[in-house]
PDB file of C-alpha atoms in Angstrom:
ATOM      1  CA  UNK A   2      11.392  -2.528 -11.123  1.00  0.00           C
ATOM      2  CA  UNK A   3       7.560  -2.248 -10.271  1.00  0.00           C
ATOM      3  CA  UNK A   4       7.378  -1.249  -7.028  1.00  0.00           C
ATOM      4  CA  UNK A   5       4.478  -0.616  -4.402  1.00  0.00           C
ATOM      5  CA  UNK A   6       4.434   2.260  -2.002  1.00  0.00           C
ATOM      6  CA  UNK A   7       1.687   2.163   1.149  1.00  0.00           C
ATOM      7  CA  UNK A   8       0.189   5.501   1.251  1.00  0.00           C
ATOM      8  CA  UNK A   9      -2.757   6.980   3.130  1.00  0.00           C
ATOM      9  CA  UNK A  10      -5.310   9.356   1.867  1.00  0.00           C
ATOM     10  CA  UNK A  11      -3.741  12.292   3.948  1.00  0.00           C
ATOM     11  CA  UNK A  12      -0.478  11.206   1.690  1.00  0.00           C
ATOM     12  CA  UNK A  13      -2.196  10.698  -1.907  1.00  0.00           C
ATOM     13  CA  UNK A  14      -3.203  14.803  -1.310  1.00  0.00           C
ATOM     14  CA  UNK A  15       0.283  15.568  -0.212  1.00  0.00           C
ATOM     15  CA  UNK A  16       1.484  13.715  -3.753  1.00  0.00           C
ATOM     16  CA  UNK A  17      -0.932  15.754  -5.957  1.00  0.00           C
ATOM     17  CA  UNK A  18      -0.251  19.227  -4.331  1.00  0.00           C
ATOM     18  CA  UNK A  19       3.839  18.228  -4.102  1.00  0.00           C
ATOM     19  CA  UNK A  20       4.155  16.175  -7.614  1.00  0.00           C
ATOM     20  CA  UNK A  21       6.475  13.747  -5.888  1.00  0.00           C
ATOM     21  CA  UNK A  22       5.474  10.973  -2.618  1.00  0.00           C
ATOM     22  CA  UNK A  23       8.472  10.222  -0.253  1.00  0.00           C
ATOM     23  CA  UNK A  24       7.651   6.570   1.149  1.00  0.00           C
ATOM     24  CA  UNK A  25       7.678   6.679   4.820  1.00  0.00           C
ATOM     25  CA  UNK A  26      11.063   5.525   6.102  1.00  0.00           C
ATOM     26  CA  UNK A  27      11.777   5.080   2.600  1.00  0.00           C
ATOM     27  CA  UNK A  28       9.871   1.529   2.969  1.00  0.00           C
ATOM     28  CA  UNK A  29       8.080   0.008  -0.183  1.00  0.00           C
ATOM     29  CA  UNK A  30       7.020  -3.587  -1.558  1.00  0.00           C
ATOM     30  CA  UNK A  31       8.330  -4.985  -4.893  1.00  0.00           C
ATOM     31  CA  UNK A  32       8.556  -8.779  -6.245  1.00  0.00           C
ATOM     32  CA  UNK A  33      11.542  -9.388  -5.209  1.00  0.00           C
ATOM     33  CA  UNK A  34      14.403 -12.503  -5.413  1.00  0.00           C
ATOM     34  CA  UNK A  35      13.796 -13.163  -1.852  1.00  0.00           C
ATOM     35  CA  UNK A  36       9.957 -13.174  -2.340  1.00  0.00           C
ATOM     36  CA  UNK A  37       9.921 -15.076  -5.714  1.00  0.00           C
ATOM     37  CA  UNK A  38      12.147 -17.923  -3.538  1.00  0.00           C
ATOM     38  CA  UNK A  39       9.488 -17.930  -0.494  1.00  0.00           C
ATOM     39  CA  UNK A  40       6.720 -19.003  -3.194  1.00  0.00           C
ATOM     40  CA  UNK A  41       6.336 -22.740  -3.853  1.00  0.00           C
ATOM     41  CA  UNK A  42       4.811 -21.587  -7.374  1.00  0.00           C
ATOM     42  CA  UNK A  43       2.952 -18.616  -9.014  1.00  0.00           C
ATOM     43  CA  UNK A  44       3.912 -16.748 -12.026  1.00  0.00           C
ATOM     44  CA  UNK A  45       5.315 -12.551 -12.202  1.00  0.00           C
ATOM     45  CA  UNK A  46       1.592 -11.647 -12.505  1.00  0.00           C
ATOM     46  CA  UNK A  47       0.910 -13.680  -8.620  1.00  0.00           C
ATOM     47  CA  UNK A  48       3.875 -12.847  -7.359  1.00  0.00           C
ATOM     48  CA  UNK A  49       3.804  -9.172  -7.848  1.00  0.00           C
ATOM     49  CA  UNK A  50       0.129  -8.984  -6.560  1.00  0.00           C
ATOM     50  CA  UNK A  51       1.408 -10.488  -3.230  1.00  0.00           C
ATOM     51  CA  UNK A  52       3.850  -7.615  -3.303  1.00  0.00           C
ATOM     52  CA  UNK A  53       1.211  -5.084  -3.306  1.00  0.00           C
ATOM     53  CA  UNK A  54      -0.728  -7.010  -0.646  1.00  0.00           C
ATOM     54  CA  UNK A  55       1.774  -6.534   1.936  1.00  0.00           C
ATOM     55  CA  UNK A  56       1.853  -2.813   0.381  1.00  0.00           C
ATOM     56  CA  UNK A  57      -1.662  -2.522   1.048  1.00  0.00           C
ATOM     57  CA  UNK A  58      -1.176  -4.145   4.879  1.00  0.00           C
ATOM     58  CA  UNK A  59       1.568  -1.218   5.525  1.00  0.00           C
ATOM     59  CA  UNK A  60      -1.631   0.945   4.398  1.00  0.00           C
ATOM     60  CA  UNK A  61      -2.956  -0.661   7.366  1.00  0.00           C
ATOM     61  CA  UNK A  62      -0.359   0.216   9.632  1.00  0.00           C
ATOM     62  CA  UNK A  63      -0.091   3.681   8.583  1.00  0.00           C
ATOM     63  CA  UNK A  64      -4.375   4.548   9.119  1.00  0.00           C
ATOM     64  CA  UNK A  65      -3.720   2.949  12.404  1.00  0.00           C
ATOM     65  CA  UNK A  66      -1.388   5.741  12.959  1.00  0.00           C
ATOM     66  CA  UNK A  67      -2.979   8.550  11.486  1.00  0.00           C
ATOM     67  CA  UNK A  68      -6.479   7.242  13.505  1.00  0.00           C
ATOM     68  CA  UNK A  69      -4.446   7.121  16.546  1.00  0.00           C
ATOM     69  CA  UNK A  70      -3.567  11.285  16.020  1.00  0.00           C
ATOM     70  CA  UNK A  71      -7.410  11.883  14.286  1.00  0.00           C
ATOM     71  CA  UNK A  72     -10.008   9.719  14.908  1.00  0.00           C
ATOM     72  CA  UNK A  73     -11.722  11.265  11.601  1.00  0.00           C
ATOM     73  CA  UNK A  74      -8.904  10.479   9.270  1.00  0.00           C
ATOM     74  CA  UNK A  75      -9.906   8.843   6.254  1.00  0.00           C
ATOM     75  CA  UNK A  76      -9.520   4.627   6.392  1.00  0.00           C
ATOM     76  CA  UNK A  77      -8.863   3.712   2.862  1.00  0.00           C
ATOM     77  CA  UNK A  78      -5.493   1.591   2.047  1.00  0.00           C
ATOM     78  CA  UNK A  79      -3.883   3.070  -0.624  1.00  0.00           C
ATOM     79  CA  UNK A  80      -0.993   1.772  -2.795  1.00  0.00           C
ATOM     80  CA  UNK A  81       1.300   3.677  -5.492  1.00  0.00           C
ATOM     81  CA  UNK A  82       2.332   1.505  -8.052  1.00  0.00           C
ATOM     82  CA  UNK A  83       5.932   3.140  -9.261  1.00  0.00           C
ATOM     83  CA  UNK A  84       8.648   1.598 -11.993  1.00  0.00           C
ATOM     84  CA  UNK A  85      12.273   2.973 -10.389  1.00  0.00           C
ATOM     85  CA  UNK A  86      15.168   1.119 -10.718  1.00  0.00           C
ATOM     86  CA  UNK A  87      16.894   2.877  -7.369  1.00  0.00           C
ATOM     87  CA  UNK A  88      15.957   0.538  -4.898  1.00  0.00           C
ATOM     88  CA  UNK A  89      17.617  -1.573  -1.879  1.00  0.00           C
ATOM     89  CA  UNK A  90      16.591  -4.960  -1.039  1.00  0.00           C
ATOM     90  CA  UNK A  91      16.404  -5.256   2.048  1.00  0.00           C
ATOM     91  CA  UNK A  92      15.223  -9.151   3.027  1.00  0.00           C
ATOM     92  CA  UNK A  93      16.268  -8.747   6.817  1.00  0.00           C
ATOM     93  CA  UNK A  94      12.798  -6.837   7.353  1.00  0.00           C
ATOM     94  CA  UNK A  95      10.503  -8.555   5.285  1.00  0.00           C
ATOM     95  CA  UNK A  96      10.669 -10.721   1.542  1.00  0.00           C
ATOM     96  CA  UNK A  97       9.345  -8.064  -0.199  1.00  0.00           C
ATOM     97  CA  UNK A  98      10.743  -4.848   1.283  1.00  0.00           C
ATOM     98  CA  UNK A  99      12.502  -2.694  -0.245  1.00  0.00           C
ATOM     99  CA  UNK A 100      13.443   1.067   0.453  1.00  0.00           C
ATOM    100  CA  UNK A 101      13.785   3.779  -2.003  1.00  0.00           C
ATOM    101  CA  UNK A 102      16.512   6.456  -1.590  1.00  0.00           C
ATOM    102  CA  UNK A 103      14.831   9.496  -2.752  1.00  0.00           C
ATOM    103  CA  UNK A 104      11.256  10.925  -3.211  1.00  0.00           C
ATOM    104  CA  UNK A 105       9.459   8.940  -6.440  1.00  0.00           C
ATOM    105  CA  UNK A 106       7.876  11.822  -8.744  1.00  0.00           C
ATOM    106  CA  UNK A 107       4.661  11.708 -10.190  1.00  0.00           C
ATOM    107  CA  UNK A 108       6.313  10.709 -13.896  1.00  0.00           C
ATOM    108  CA  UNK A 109       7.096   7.354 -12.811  1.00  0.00           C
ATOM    109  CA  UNK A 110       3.392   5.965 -11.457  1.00  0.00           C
ATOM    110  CA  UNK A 111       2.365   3.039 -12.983  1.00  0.00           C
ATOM    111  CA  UNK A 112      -1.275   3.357 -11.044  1.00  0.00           C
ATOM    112  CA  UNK A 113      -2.929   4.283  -7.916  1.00  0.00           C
ATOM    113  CA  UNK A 114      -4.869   2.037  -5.793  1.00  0.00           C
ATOM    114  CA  UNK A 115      -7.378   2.494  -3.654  1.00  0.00           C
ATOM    115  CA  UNK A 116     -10.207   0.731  -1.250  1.00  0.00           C
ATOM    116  CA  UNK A 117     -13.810   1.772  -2.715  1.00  0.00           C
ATOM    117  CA  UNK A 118     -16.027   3.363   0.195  1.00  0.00           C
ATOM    118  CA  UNK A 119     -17.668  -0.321   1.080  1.00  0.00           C
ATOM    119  CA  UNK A 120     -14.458  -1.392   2.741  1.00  0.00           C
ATOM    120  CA  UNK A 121     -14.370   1.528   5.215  1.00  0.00           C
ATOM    121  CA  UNK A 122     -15.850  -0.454   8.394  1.00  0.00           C
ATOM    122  CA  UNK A 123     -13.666  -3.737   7.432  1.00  0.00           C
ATOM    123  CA  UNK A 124     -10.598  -1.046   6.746  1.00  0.00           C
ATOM    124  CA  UNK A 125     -11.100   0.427  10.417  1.00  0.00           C
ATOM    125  CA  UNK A 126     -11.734  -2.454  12.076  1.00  0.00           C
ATOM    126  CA  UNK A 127      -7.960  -4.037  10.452  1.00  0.00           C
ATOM    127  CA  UNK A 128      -6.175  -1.155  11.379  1.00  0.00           C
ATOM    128  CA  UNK A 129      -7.200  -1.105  14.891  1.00  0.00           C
ATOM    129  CA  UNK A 130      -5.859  -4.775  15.245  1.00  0.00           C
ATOM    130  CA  UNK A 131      -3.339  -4.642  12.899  1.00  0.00           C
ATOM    131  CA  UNK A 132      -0.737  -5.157  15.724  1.00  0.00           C
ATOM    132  CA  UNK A 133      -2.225  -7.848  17.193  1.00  0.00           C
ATOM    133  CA  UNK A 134      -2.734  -9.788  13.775  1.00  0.00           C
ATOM    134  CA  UNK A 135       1.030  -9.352  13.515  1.00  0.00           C
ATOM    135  CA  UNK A 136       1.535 -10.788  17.115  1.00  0.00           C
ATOM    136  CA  UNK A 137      -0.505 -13.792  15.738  1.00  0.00           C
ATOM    137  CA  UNK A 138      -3.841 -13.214  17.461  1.00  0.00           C
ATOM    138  CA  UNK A 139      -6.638 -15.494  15.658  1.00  0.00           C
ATOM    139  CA  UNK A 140      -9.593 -12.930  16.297  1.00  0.00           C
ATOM    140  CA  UNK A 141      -7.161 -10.041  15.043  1.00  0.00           C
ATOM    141  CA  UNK A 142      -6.084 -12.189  12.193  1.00  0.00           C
ATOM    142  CA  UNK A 143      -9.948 -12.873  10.881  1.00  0.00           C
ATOM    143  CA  UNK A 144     -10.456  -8.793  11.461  1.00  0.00           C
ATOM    144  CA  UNK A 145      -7.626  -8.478   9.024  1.00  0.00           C
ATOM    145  CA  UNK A 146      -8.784 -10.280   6.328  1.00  0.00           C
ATOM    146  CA  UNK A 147     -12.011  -9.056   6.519  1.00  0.00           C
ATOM    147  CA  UNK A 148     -10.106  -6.255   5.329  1.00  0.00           C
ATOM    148  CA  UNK A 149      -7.728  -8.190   3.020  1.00  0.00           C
ATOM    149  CA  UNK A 150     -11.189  -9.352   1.164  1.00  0.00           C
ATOM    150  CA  UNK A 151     -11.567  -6.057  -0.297  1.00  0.00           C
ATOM    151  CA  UNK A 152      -9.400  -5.155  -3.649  1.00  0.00           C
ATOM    152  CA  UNK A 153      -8.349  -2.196  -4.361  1.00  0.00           C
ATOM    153  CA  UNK A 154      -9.291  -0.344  -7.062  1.00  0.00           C
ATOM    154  CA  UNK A 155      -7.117   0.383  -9.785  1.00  0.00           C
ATOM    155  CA  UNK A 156      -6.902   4.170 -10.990  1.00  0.00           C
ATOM    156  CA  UNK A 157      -4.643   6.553 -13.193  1.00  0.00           C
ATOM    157  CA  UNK A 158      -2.394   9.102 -12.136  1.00  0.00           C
ATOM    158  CA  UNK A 159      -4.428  10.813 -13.779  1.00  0.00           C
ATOM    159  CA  UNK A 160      -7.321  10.115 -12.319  1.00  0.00           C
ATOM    160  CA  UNK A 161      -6.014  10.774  -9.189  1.00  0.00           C
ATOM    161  CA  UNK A 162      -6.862  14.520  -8.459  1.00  0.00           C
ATOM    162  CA  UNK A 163     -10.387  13.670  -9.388  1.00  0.00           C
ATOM    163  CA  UNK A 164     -10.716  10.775  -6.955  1.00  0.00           C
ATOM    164  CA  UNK A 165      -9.542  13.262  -3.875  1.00  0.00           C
ATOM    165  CA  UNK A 166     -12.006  15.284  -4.690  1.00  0.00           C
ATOM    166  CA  UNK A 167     -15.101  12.903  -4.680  1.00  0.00           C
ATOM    167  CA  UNK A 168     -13.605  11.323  -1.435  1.00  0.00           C
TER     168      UNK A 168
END
């Protein structure tokens, strides 16, 4: 199963020096039957990207925290893209979530991605609301998806060393 772990740029490093990422709390995204049953329509393609949205708005979550201990942190949304077939559904918290029972090592990433420097301002503005969008706050919400507007760039595991470096 493709599934999408929310990392942090603090966490990508951790992942290169350690060769394996252990998803805070466990928590990741995947397309899911609960998710695929929410949709009106979309196809596996649609349906997975919507996975790694809410991946990406965990990202969120998770600068917000790191901001919140270092107001210098880096405030890119990250997402590792992992096939593992160990996972738990787990549609009381969320269509999409699912938790993973052990740390996911670096032979199983399907891709990396990351926001590109130009989403920085829109990236730190989300994760400063990010509660409040989730409370249903209109201003917060707009904030957010200022944010959300950005993709994330799509890199290798291989690539990833590389990118740390230039960031």
């Amino acid at each position: 199963m493709r599934v999408y772990i929310p990392v942090t740029v603090p966490m990508l490093q951790r992942f290169v020096k350690d060769s394996e990422l252990q998803p805070l709390g466990g928590t990741a995204f995947a397309l899911t039957p609960a998710l695929r049953e929410s949709y009106a329509s979309g196809d596996t393609e649609e349906l997975e990207y919507a996975a790694m949205s809410e991946a990406a708005r965990a990202s969120l979550r998770l600068i917000a925290a790191e901001l919140a201990d270092d107001p210098g942190a880096p405030v890119r949304r990250a997402v590792v893209s992992v096939d593992v077939d160990d996972v738990k559904l787990r549609p009381d918290l969320d269509d999409a979530v699912v938790k993973l029972s052990a740390p996911v090592p670096m032979s199983v990433v399907a891709a990396v991605h990351v926001d590109l420097p130009d989403a920085e301002d829109a990236v730190r503005a989300a994760a400063a609301v990010i509660d409040a969008a989730d409370l249903g706050d209109p201003d917060a919400e707009f904030t957010l998806g200022d944010a959300e507007d950005h993709e994330l760039a799509w890199y290798a595991v291989q690539e990833l060393p590389f990118l740390l470096e230039l960031m």
